[in-house]
Coordinates of C-alpha atoms in Angstrom, one line a residue:
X1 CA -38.1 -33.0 -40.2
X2 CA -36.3 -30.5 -38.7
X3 CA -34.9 -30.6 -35.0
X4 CA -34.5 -27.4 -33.3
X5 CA -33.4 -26.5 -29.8
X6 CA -32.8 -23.3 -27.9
X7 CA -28.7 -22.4 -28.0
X8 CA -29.2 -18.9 -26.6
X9 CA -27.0 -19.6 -23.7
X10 CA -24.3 -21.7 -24.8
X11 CA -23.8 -18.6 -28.2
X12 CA -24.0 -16.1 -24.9
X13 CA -20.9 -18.2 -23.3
X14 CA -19.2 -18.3 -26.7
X15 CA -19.5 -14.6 -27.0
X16 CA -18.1 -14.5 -23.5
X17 CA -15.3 -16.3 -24.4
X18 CA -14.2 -14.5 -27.6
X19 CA -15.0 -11.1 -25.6
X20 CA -12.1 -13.1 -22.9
X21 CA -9.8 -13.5 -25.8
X22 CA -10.1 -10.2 -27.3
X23 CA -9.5 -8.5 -23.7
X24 CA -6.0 -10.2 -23.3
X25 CA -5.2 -9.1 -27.1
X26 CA -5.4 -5.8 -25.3
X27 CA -3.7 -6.5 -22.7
X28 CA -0.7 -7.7 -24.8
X29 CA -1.3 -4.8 -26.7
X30 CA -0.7 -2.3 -24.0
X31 CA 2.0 -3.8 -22.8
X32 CA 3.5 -1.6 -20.3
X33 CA 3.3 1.1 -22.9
X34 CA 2.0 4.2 -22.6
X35 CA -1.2 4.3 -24.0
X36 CA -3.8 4.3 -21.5
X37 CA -7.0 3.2 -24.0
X38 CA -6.0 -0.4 -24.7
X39 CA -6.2 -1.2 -20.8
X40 CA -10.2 0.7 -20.7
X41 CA -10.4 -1.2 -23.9
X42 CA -9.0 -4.8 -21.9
X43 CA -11.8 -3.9 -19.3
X44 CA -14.8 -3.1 -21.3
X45 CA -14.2 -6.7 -22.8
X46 CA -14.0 -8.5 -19.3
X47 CA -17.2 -6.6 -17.9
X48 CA -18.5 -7.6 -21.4
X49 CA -18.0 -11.1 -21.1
X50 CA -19.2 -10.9 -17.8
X51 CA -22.5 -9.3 -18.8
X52 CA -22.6 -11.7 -21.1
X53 CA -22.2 -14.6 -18.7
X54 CA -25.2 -13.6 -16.8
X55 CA -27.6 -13.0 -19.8
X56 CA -26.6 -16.7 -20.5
X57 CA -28.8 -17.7 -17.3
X58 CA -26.5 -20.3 -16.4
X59 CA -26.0 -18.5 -13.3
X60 CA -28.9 -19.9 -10.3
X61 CA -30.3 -16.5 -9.7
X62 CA -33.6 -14.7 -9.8
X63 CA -34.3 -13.9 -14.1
X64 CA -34.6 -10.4 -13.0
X65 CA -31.7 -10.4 -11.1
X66 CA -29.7 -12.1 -13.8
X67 CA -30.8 -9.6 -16.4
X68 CA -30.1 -6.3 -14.4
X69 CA -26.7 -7.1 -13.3
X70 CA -26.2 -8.4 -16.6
X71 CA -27.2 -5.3 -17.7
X72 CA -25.2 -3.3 -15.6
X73 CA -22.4 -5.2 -16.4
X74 CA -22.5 -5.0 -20.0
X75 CA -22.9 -1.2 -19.9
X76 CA -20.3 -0.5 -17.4
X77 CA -18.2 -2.1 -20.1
X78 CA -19.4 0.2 -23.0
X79 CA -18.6 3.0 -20.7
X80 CA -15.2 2.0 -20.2
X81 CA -14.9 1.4 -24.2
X82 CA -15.8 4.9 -25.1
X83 CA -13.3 6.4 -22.2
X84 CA -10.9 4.4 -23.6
X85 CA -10.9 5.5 -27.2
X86 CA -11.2 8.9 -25.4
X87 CA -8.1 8.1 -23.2
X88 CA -6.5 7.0 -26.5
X89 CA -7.5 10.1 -28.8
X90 CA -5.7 12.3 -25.6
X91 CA -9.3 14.1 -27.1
X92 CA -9.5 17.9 -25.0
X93 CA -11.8 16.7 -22.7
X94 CA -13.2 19.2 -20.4
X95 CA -15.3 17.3 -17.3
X96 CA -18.2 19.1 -17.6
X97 CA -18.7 18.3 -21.6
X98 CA -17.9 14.3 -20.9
X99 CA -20.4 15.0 -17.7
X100 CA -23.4 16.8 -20.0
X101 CA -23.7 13.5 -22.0
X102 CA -23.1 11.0 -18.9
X103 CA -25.3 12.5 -16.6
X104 CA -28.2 12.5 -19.0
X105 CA -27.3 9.1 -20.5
X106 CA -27.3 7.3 -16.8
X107 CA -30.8 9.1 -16.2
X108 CA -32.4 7.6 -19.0
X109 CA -30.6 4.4 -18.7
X110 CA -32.3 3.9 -14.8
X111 CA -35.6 5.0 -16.1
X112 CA -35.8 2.3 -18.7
X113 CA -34.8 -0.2 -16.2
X114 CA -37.2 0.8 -13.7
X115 CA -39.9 0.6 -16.0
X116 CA -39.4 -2.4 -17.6
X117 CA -42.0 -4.4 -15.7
X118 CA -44.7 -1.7 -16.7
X119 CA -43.3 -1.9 -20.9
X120 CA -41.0 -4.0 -21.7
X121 CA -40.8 -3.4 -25.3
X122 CA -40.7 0.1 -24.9
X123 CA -38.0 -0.2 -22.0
X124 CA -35.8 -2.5 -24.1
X125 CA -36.2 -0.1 -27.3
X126 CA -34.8 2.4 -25.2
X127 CA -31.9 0.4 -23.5
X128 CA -30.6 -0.5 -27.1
X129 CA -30.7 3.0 -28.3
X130 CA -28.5 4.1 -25.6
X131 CA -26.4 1.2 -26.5
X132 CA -26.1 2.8 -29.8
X133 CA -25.8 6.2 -29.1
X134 CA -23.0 5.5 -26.4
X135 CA -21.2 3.7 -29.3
X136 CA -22.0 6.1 -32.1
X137 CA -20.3 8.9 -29.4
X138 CA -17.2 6.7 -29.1
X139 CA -16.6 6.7 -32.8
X140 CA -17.5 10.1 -33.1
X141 CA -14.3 10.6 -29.9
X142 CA -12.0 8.7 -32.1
X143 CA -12.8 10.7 -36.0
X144 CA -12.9 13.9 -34.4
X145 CA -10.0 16.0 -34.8
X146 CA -7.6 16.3 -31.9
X147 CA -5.8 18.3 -30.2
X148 CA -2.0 18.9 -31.1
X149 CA 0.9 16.8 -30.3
X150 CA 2.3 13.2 -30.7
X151 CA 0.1 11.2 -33.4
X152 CA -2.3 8.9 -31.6
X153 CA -1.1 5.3 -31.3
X154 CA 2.7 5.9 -32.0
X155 CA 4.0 3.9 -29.5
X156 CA 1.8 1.3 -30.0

């Protein structure tokens, strides 16, 4: 017979703790360089692990509660990734393009979160979309072509 036993939490704190590890890598990385992205990067990993920490529901709180800021958490964090590798690109970024996809993006985001005690599985499908489309726009900032100048990453 097989034994089985719910390990959600304790692979949540794991992820947590490799997200820890890979946000001082950055840190050492930057290094009082000059790049700027490798410090967004270091703090899209610690709000990460964070996010993660709370999904883990080891912290005593409402399972709302824990979920939401959870959620805010881990977001925040992708945010800060995809500025980052636009920090590190020096990608022309005019405010009001970066601001035509954020503004929209954040909308969404709230109204899945507001509806997810009407449809969940609808609210969830949409939460990890915009996961994915917030990601799929940070690759898309770092393959784009660039502006002129210094190569990206020289004095890494």
């Amino acid at each position: 017979m097989t034994i089985a036993f719910n390990a959600l939490g304790e692979s949540l704190w794991a992820y947590a703790a490799i997200f820890a590890c890979a946000a001082l890598g950055f840190l050492f990385l930057r290094g009082g360089r000059e790049e700027r992205g490798p410090g967004y990067w270091a703090l899209s990993f610690v709000l990460n692990a964070l996010g993660l920490i709370f999904w883990s529901g080891s912290v005593p709180i409402d399972t709302r509660l824990y979920y939401l800021i959870g959620e805010i958490l881990h977001i925040t964090g992708f945010m800060f990734l995809v500025y980052g590798a636009h920090a590190f690109t020096r990608a022309p970024g005019e405010r009001l393009r970066l601001s035509l996809f954020v503004v929209p993006w954040w909308l969404v985001w709230a109204a899945a979160i507001l509806i997810i005690d009407t449809d969940r599985v609808l609210a969830a499908i949409v939460l990890k979309g915009l996961r994915a489309l917030l990601l799929m726009a940070g690759g898309v900032l770092i393959l784009a072509k660039k502006g002129g100048g210094e190569p990206t990453g020289k004095r890494m």
